[in-house]
Amino acid sequence: AQYVRMGTPGLAASAFSFEEITVQLNEIRIVIVGAGIGGLAAALALRLQGADVTVLEQAEAIAEVGAGIQVSPNGASVLGALGLGDAFEAATIRCRAVVLSDYRRPAEVLRLDLTKHAADQRFAFVHRADLIELLAKAVRQAGVNIRLLQKVERVEPGSPPVLQMCSGARITADLIVGADGLHSRARQALNGTARPFFTGQVAWRAVVPNDQRLPDEARVFMGPGRHLVCYPLRDGAMVNLVAVQERQEWAAESWSHTDDAGNLRSAFAGFEGLPKALLNQVDSPALWGLFRHPVARCWHKGRVTILGDAAHPTLPFMAQGANMALEDAWVLAEELSRAPGIEVALDTYQNRRRPRVERVIAAANGNAWKYHLRSGPVRSAAHLALHLGGLVAPA
Ligand code: FAD
C-alpha cells in the first residue's frame, strides 16, 4: 500500500542532513511573516544555516487552537533533520493503525496495521499547541528573534523588498518569506487576489477527554454525506475529533468560529457506538467551511517568497497541509544554502515544490467524495480502495 511506502519524493532520507549543505547563509538577513508550523520550521532551518532570521507574528502570543494534527513520515523526517526528533517523539503518540468502520455498525471495514506495515516509519498524532511550542522553543534557542503583535499590512516585492506594517513602520530584508497562512498578504502581492470556492463541506473540530479509552489508532466512521475521524492526543488523555458534513449552507473559512454542539450532534444523528459517545462529550466545537484554493501560480518575485498555506492551502482529506509546510521549509533552506544567488534558489525551490504539492492537493480533493458515498456496500469498497491505494501523499 502507498500508505506504507509514504516517503518524501525529492527529499530522500539521505537528503535530510545539513552536512550535505555546503554554503552558509551568514550574510543573509531574512524576515519571515507568520509563526505557524511553516514559518517556525523555515526559521529554524534557515537559522541553522547561519542566516540572520526574524519572525514577525501578528498575534500577541504564540498559541494554537486546541486541536490535533497528524504528522506523517515526511513531516516527521523534516522535524528529525532539524534536530527535534526526541522532542517530537516525547510530544506525540505513535499511530499504530488506521481503522475504518461504517457509521451504524461497530465491525471494522478495514484495519491497516502500521506496526506491521510501517514499523520503521513515524506516523504520529500531536496537539498543534505542542508542535508549535517545541518549534518555537528551538527557534528561540537557535537565536531567532520572534516579534509578536507585528501585523503586516502589505508586502512590496521591490528591491529591496519591504513590509509595510499596520503600525506604519516599514521593514526591509534581503529576503522576505510569507508564511502567513490562508489569507496571506505575501501571496496577494505575488499573485493578486485569490478566488477560493466553497466545496459544500464543513468541518467541526473538538477535543474531548478520552473517557472511551480510544487506543493509539486513527478511527474513521463513514456515513452518507458525512464522516468522522478521531484519534488520541497527549498520552491518550484526550481525543481529537474532526467531523465533516456535506451541506450547502456556507460557513466561514476560519478556526475562530464556534458552533452549538447540538448542531454537530444532529448532523451526525444515526452514528452509533463510539462516535455517538464522543459527540455527546463535545461542548463548543469549532466550525470551519472547507474551501478549495488554487495552488499559487507564482511562489516568488524578486526577493519575496511564500510557503505553507500561503502558497497552497489544502482540504484536510490527506492530512498533509502542515506536512507540506514542513517540506517547503526544508527545501527552501536547502536551495538557499546551495544556489549561487537568492533569485536562483527561489526559482529552484518553486520548481521542486509546486508539482509535488499539486499532486498531493489533487489527491486530497479526490478523496473527499470517497468518504461520503450513500450506498453502504459501495462506500465500503471505495474506502477499502482508498486506504489501500491512495490515502497517502502520492509520489
Ligand atoms: P498557519 O498555521 O496558518 O500560520 C500562519 C501564521 O501567520 C499565523 O500564526 C498567523 O497569525 C500569521 N499571520 C497571518 N497573517 C499575518 C499578517 N498579516 N501579519 C503577521 N502575521 C500574520 N495538516 C496536517 O499536516 N495534518 C493534519 O492532520 C491536518 N489536519 C487538518 C484538519 C483540518 C480540518 C484543516 C482545516 C487543516 C488541517 N491541516 C492538517 C492543515 C494545517 O492545519 C495547515 O496546512 C498548516 O497549519 C499551515 O501552516 P502554515 O504555517 O502555513 O500557516
CSV table of C-alpha atoms in Angstrom, one decimal, residues 5-356:
chain,number,residue,atom,x,y,z
A,5,ARG,CA,5.6,3.4,1.2
A,6,MET,CA,5.0,7.0,2.1
A,7,GLY,CA,8.2,8.9,1.6
A,8,THR,CA,9.2,12.3,0.6
A,9,PRO,CA,9.8,12.4,-3.1
A,10,GLY,CA,12.7,14.7,-3.9
A,11,LEU,CA,13.5,14.7,-0.2
A,12,ALA,CA,15.2,11.2,0.1
A,13,ALA,CA,16.1,10.3,3.7
A,14,SER,CA,19.7,10.8,2.9
A,15,ALA,CA,19.0,14.4,1.9
A,16,PHE,CA,18.0,15.2,5.5
A,17,SER,CA,21.5,16.1,6.5
A,18,PHE,CA,22.8,19.6,6.9
A,19,GLU,CA,26.3,18.1,6.3
A,20,GLU,CA,25.5,18.0,2.6
A,21,ILE,CA,24.7,21.7,2.6
A,22,THR,CA,28.0,23.4,2.0
A,23,VAL,CA,27.2,27.1,1.5
A,24,GLN,CA,26.5,29.1,4.7
A,25,LEU,CA,23.8,31.8,4.7
A,26,ASN,CA,25.8,34.0,7.1
A,27,GLU,CA,25.4,37.2,5.1
A,28,ILE,CA,21.6,37.0,4.6
A,29,ARG,CA,19.0,38.8,6.6
A,30,ILE,CA,15.7,37.1,6.4
A,31,VAL,CA,12.3,38.2,7.7
A,32,ILE,CA,9.6,35.5,7.9
A,33,VAL,CA,5.9,36.6,8.3
A,34,GLY,CA,4.0,34.2,10.4
A,35,ALA,CA,4.9,32.0,13.4
A,36,GLY,CA,2.8,28.9,12.3
A,37,ILE,CA,4.2,25.5,11.7
A,38,GLY,CA,5.6,26.5,8.3
A,39,GLY,CA,7.1,29.8,9.4
A,40,LEU,CA,8.8,28.4,12.5
A,41,ALA,CA,10.2,25.4,10.7
A,42,ALA,CA,11.6,27.7,8.0
A,43,ALA,CA,13.1,30.0,10.7
A,44,LEU,CA,14.9,27.1,12.3
A,45,ALA,CA,16.1,25.5,9.0
A,46,LEU,CA,17.5,28.9,7.8
A,47,ARG,CA,19.0,29.9,11.2
A,48,LEU,CA,20.8,26.5,11.4
A,49,GLN,CA,22.4,27.5,8.2
A,50,GLY,CA,23.7,30.8,9.7
A,51,ALA,CA,21.1,33.2,8.4
A,52,ASP,CA,20.0,36.2,10.5
A,53,VAL,CA,16.3,35.4,10.9
A,54,THR,CA,13.5,37.4,12.4
A,55,VAL,CA,9.9,36.2,12.6
A,56,LEU,CA,7.0,38.7,12.7
A,57,GLU,CA,3.7,37.4,14.1
A,58,GLN,CA,0.5,39.3,14.3
A,59,ALA,CA,-0.8,37.5,17.4
A,60,GLU,CA,0.1,38.7,20.9
A,61,ALA,CA,1.3,35.1,21.8
A,62,ILE,CA,2.4,32.1,20.0
A,63,ALA,CA,-0.6,29.9,20.8
A,64,GLU,CA,-2.6,27.4,18.8
A,65,VAL,CA,-6.2,26.4,18.7
A,66,GLY,CA,-6.8,23.3,20.8
A,67,ALA,CA,-6.8,20.7,18.1
A,68,GLY,CA,-4.8,17.7,17.0
A,69,ILE,CA,-2.8,17.2,13.8
A,70,GLN,CA,-1.5,14.1,12.1
A,71,VAL,CA,2.2,14.2,11.2
A,72,SER,CA,3.2,11.7,8.6
A,73,PRO,CA,6.7,10.3,8.0
A,74,ASN,CA,7.6,13.0,5.5
A,75,GLY,CA,6.9,15.8,8.1
A,76,ALA,CA,8.5,13.8,10.9
A,77,SER,CA,11.6,13.4,8.8
A,78,VAL,CA,11.9,17.2,8.5
A,79,LEU,CA,11.5,17.6,12.2
A,80,GLY,CA,14.1,15.0,12.9
A,81,ALA,CA,16.5,16.6,10.5
A,82,LEU,CA,16.0,19.9,12.3
A,83,GLY,CA,17.2,18.2,15.5
A,84,LEU,CA,13.8,17.9,17.0
A,85,GLY,CA,13.4,14.1,16.8
A,86,ASP,CA,13.5,13.4,20.6
A,87,ALA,CA,11.2,16.4,21.5
A,88,PHE,CA,8.8,15.3,18.7
A,89,GLU,CA,8.8,11.7,20.0
A,90,ALA,CA,8.1,12.9,23.5
A,91,ALA,CA,5.2,15.1,22.4
A,92,THR,CA,3.4,12.7,20.1
A,93,ILE,CA,1.6,9.4,20.1
A,94,ARG,CA,2.7,6.9,17.5
A,95,CYS,CA,-0.2,5.8,15.4
A,96,ARG,CA,-0.5,2.0,15.5
A,97,ALA,CA,-3.3,1.5,13.0
A,98,VAL,CA,-5.9,3.2,10.8
A,99,VAL,CA,-9.3,1.6,11.2
A,100,LEU,CA,-12.4,2.2,9.0
A,101,SER,CA,-15.9,1.5,10.1
A,102,ASP,CA,-19.4,2.1,8.8
A,103,TYR,CA,-21.3,4.6,10.9
A,104,ARG,CA,-24.0,2.2,12.1
A,105,ARG,CA,-22.0,-0.9,13.0
A,106,PRO,CA,-19.1,-1.4,15.3
A,107,ALA,CA,-17.5,-4.0,13.0
A,108,GLU,CA,-14.3,-2.8,11.2
A,109,VAL,CA,-14.4,-2.5,7.4
A,110,LEU,CA,-10.6,-2.3,7.3
A,111,ARG,CA,-7.7,-2.3,9.7
A,112,LEU,CA,-4.3,-1.1,8.4
A,113,ASP,CA,-1.8,-2.2,11.0
A,114,LEU,CA,1.1,0.2,10.9
A,115,THR,CA,3.1,-1.7,13.4
A,116,LYS,CA,3.4,-4.5,10.8
A,117,HIS,CA,3.5,-2.5,7.6
A,118,ALA,CA,5.3,0.7,8.6
A,119,ALA,CA,7.2,-0.3,11.7
A,120,ASP,CA,10.2,1.9,10.7
A,121,GLN,CA,8.1,5.0,9.8
A,122,ARG,CA,7.0,7.7,12.2
A,123,PHE,CA,3.3,8.4,11.8
A,124,ALA,CA,2.2,10.5,14.8
A,125,PHE,CA,-0.7,12.3,16.4
A,126,VAL,CA,0.2,15.6,18.1
A,127,HIS,CA,-1.6,18.5,19.7
A,128,ARG,CA,-0.9,21.5,17.5
A,129,ALA,CA,-0.1,23.7,20.5
A,130,ASP,CA,2.6,21.1,21.5
A,131,LEU,CA,4.2,21.1,18.0
A,132,ILE,CA,4.2,24.9,17.8
A,133,GLU,CA,5.7,25.1,21.3
A,134,LEU,CA,8.5,22.7,20.5
A,135,LEU,CA,9.3,24.5,17.3
A,136,ALA,CA,9.1,28.0,18.9
A,137,LYS,CA,11.4,26.9,21.7
A,138,ALA,CA,14.0,25.5,19.3
A,139,VAL,CA,13.7,28.6,17.1
A,140,ARG,CA,14.4,30.9,20.1
A,141,GLN,CA,17.3,28.8,21.3
A,142,ALA,CA,18.8,29.0,17.9
A,143,GLY,CA,18.9,32.8,18.1
A,144,VAL,CA,15.9,33.8,16.1
A,145,ASN,CA,14.1,36.9,17.2
A,146,ILE,CA,10.3,36.3,17.2
A,147,ARG,CA,8.4,39.6,17.4
A,148,LEU,CA,4.8,39.4,18.4
A,149,LEU,CA,2.0,41.9,17.7
A,150,GLN,CA,3.5,42.7,14.3
A,151,LYS,CA,0.8,42.7,11.7
A,152,VAL,CA,1.9,43.1,8.1
A,153,GLU,CA,-0.4,45.2,6.0
A,154,ARG,CA,1.3,44.9,2.6
A,155,VAL,CA,4.3,43.1,1.1
A,156,GLU,CA,6.2,45.1,-1.6
A,157,PRO,CA,8.4,42.8,-3.6
A,158,GLY,CA,10.8,45.5,-4.9
A,159,SER,CA,14.5,45.8,-4.4
A,160,PRO,CA,15.0,45.6,-1.5
A,161,PRO,CA,11.6,44.0,-0.6
A,162,VAL,CA,9.6,45.9,2.0
A,163,LEU,CA,7.0,45.0,4.6
A,164,GLN,CA,4.5,47.8,5.2
A,165,MET,CA,3.4,47.2,8.8
A,166,CYS,CA,-0.1,48.1,10.2
A,167,SER,CA,1.8,50.2,12.8
A,168,GLY,CA,3.1,52.4,10.0
A,169,ALA,CA,6.7,51.0,10.2
A,170,ARG,CA,8.5,49.8,7.1
A,171,ILE,CA,10.8,46.8,7.3
A,172,THR,CA,13.3,45.7,4.7
A,173,ALA,CA,15.3,42.5,4.4
A,174,ASP,CA,17.5,40.6,2.0
A,175,LEU,CA,14.7,38.0,1.7
A,176,ILE,CA,11.1,38.1,2.9
A,177,VAL,CA,9.3,34.7,3.4
A,178,GLY,CA,5.5,34.9,3.6
A,179,ALA,CA,4.4,32.0,5.9
A,180,ASP,CA,1.2,33.9,6.7
A,181,GLY,CA,-1.3,31.2,6.1
A,182,LEU,CA,-4.6,31.1,4.3
A,183,HIS,CA,-5.2,34.8,3.9
A,184,SER,CA,-1.6,35.6,3.0
A,185,ARG,CA,-0.6,39.2,2.2
A,186,ALA,CA,2.5,37.9,0.6
A,187,ARG,CA,0.6,35.6,-1.8
A,188,GLN,CA,-1.6,38.5,-2.7
A,189,ALA,CA,1.5,40.6,-3.5
A,190,LEU,CA,2.8,37.9,-5.8
A,191,ASN,CA,-0.5,36.6,-7.4
A,192,GLY,CA,-3.2,39.2,-6.8
A,193,THR,CA,-6.5,38.2,-5.1
A,194,ALA,CA,-7.3,34.5,-5.0
A,195,ARG,CA,-10.8,33.2,-5.6
A,196,PRO,CA,-11.4,30.2,-3.4
A,197,PHE,CA,-14.8,28.4,-3.7
A,198,PHE,CA,-16.8,26.8,-1.0
A,199,THR,CA,-16.8,23.0,-1.5
A,200,GLY,CA,-20.2,22.4,0.1
A,201,GLN,CA,-18.5,20.8,3.1
A,202,VAL,CA,-18.0,22.0,6.6
A,203,ALA,CA,-15.8,20.5,9.4
A,204,TRP,CA,-16.3,20.7,13.1
A,205,ARG,CA,-13.3,20.2,15.3
A,206,ALA,CA,-13.3,19.4,19.0
A,207,VAL,CA,-11.0,17.9,21.7
A,208,VAL,CA,-12.7,15.8,24.4
A,209,PRO,CA,-11.5,13.7,27.3
A,210,ASN,CA,-10.6,10.1,26.4
A,211,ASP,CA,-13.2,8.6,28.6
A,212,GLN,CA,-13.9,5.9,25.9
A,213,ARG,CA,-10.2,4.7,26.1
A,214,LEU,CA,-9.6,5.1,22.4
A,215,PRO,CA,-6.4,3.2,21.6
A,216,ASP,CA,-3.4,4.7,19.7
A,217,GLU,CA,-5.3,4.4,16.4
A,218,ALA,CA,-7.0,6.7,13.9
A,219,ARG,CA,-10.6,5.7,13.6
A,220,VAL,CA,-12.7,6.8,10.7
A,221,PHE,CA,-16.5,6.4,10.8
A,222,MET,CA,-18.1,6.8,7.4
A,223,GLY,CA,-21.7,7.7,6.6
A,224,PRO,CA,-23.7,9.1,3.7
A,225,GLY,CA,-22.7,12.7,3.2
A,226,ARG,CA,-20.5,12.8,6.3
A,227,HIS,CA,-17.7,11.2,8.1
A,228,LEU,CA,-15.9,11.5,11.5
A,229,VAL,CA,-12.3,11.0,12.3
A,230,CYS,CA,-10.9,10.6,15.8
A,231,TYR,CA,-7.5,9.9,17.3
A,232,PRO,CA,-6.0,10.2,20.8
A,233,LEU,CA,-3.7,13.1,21.9
A,234,ARG,CA,-1.4,13.9,24.8
A,235,ASP,CA,-0.5,10.4,26.2
A,236,GLY,CA,-4.1,9.3,25.4
A,237,ALA,CA,-5.7,11.8,27.8
A,238,MET,CA,-7.8,13.4,25.1
A,239,VAL,CA,-9.3,12.6,21.8
A,240,ASN,CA,-9.3,14.9,18.7
A,241,LEU,CA,-12.5,14.8,16.6
A,242,VAL,CA,-13.0,16.1,13.1
A,243,ALA,CA,-16.5,15.7,11.7
A,244,VAL,CA,-17.1,16.6,8.1
A,245,GLN,CA,-20.6,17.1,6.6
A,246,GLU,CA,-21.7,17.9,3.1
A,247,ARG,CA,-24.1,20.9,3.1
A,248,GLN,CA,-24.9,23.8,1.0
A,249,GLU,CA,-25.0,26.5,3.8
A,250,TRP,CA,-21.8,28.4,3.8
A,251,ALA,CA,-19.6,28.6,6.8
A,252,ALA,CA,-16.6,30.9,7.3
A,253,GLU,CA,-13.1,29.7,6.5
A,254,SER,CA,-11.7,30.3,9.9
A,255,TRP,CA,-11.0,28.3,13.1
A,256,SER,CA,-12.2,31.1,15.3
A,257,HIS,CA,-15.9,30.4,14.7
A,258,THR,CA,-17.6,28.2,17.2
A,259,ASP,CA,-20.9,26.4,16.8
A,260,ASP,CA,-23.6,24.9,19.1
A,261,ALA,CA,-22.7,21.3,19.9
A,262,GLY,CA,-26.3,20.5,19.3
A,263,ASN,CA,-25.9,21.3,15.6
A,264,LEU,CA,-23.0,18.8,15.4
A,265,ARG,CA,-24.9,16.1,17.2
A,266,SER,CA,-27.9,16.5,14.9
A,267,ALA,CA,-25.7,16.5,11.8
A,268,PHE,CA,-24.4,13.1,13.0
A,269,ALA,CA,-27.6,11.6,14.3
A,270,GLY,CA,-27.6,7.9,13.4
A,271,PHE,CA,-23.9,7.5,14.2
A,272,GLU,CA,-23.8,4.8,16.9
A,273,GLY,CA,-21.4,3.4,19.4
A,274,LEU,CA,-18.0,5.2,19.8
A,275,PRO,CA,-18.7,8.2,17.6
A,276,LYS,CA,-22.0,8.9,19.4
A,277,ALA,CA,-20.3,8.6,22.8
A,278,LEU,CA,-17.6,11.0,21.7
A,279,LEU,CA,-20.1,13.5,20.2
A,280,ASN,CA,-22.0,13.5,23.4
A,281,GLN,CA,-18.9,14.9,25.2
A,282,VAL,CA,-18.4,17.9,22.9
A,283,ASP,CA,-19.1,21.3,24.4
A,284,SER,CA,-18.4,24.0,21.9
A,285,PRO,CA,-16.9,22.8,18.6
A,286,ALA,CA,-15.1,25.0,16.1
A,287,LEU,CA,-16.8,25.1,12.7
A,288,TRP,CA,-14.9,25.5,9.5
A,289,GLY,CA,-16.0,25.9,6.0
A,290,LEU,CA,-13.9,23.9,3.6
A,291,PHE,CA,-12.8,25.9,0.6
A,292,ARG,CA,-10.7,25.0,-2.4
A,293,HIS,CA,-7.9,27.3,-3.3
A,294,PRO,CA,-5.8,27.1,-6.4
A,295,VAL,CA,-2.1,26.4,-5.7
A,296,ALA,CA,-0.4,29.8,-6.1
A,297,ARG,CA,0.9,30.2,-9.7
A,298,CYS,CA,3.8,32.4,-8.6
A,299,TRP,CA,5.8,31.5,-5.5
A,300,HIS,CA,8.4,34.2,-5.7
A,301,LYS,CA,9.1,37.6,-7.1
A,302,GLY,CA,12.3,39.4,-6.6
A,303,ARG,CA,13.3,38.6,-3.0
A,304,VAL,CA,9.9,37.6,-1.7
A,305,THR,CA,8.7,34.0,-1.5
A,306,ILE,CA,5.8,32.1,0.1
A,307,LEU,CA,5.4,28.7,1.8
A,308,GLY,CA,2.8,26.5,3.5
A,309,ASP,CA,-0.8,27.5,3.4
A,310,ALA,CA,0.2,30.9,1.9
A,311,ALA,CA,1.2,29.0,-1.2
A,312,HIS,CA,-1.1,26.0,-1.2
A,313,PRO,CA,-4.0,25.6,1.2
A,314,THR,CA,-5.4,22.1,1.0
A,315,LEU,CA,-8.5,20.3,2.0
A,316,PRO,CA,-7.8,18.1,5.1
A,317,PHE,CA,-8.5,14.7,3.4
A,318,MET,CA,-4.9,13.7,3.1
A,319,ALA,CA,-3.8,15.4,6.4
A,320,GLN,CA,-0.9,17.0,4.5
A,321,GLY,CA,-1.2,20.8,5.0
A,322,ALA,CA,1.3,21.1,7.8
A,323,ASN,CA,3.4,18.2,6.5
A,324,MET,CA,3.7,20.1,3.1
A,325,ALA,CA,4.6,23.3,5.0
A,326,LEU,CA,7.4,21.4,6.8
A,327,GLU,CA,8.7,20.0,3.4
A,328,ASP,CA,8.6,23.6,1.9
A,329,ALA,CA,10.6,24.9,4.9
A,330,TRP,CA,13.3,22.2,4.3
A,331,VAL,CA,13.6,22.6,0.6
A,332,LEU,CA,13.7,26.4,0.8
A,333,ALA,CA,16.6,26.3,3.3
A,334,GLU,CA,18.4,23.6,1.2
A,335,GLU,CA,18.1,25.6,-2.1
A,336,LEU,CA,19.1,28.9,-0.5
A,337,SER,CA,22.2,27.3,1.0
A,338,ARG,CA,23.4,25.8,-2.2
A,339,ALA,CA,22.3,28.1,-5.1
A,340,PRO,CA,24.6,30.9,-6.4
A,341,GLY,CA,22.0,33.6,-5.6
A,342,ILE,CA,18.7,34.2,-3.9
A,343,GLU,CA,16.6,34.5,-7.0
A,344,VAL,CA,18.0,31.3,-8.5
A,345,ALA,CA,17.4,29.5,-5.2
A,346,LEU,CA,13.8,30.7,-5.1
A,347,ASP,CA,13.2,29.5,-8.7
A,348,THR,CA,14.5,26.0,-7.9
A,349,TYR,CA,12.5,26.0,-4.7
A,350,GLN,CA,9.3,26.6,-6.6
A,351,ASN,CA,10.2,24.1,-9.4
A,352,ARG,CA,10.8,21.4,-6.8
A,353,ARG,CA,7.8,22.1,-4.6
A,354,ARG,CA,5.0,23.1,-6.9
A,355,PRO,CA,4.5,19.8,-8.8
A,356,ARG,CA,4.7,17.9,-5.6
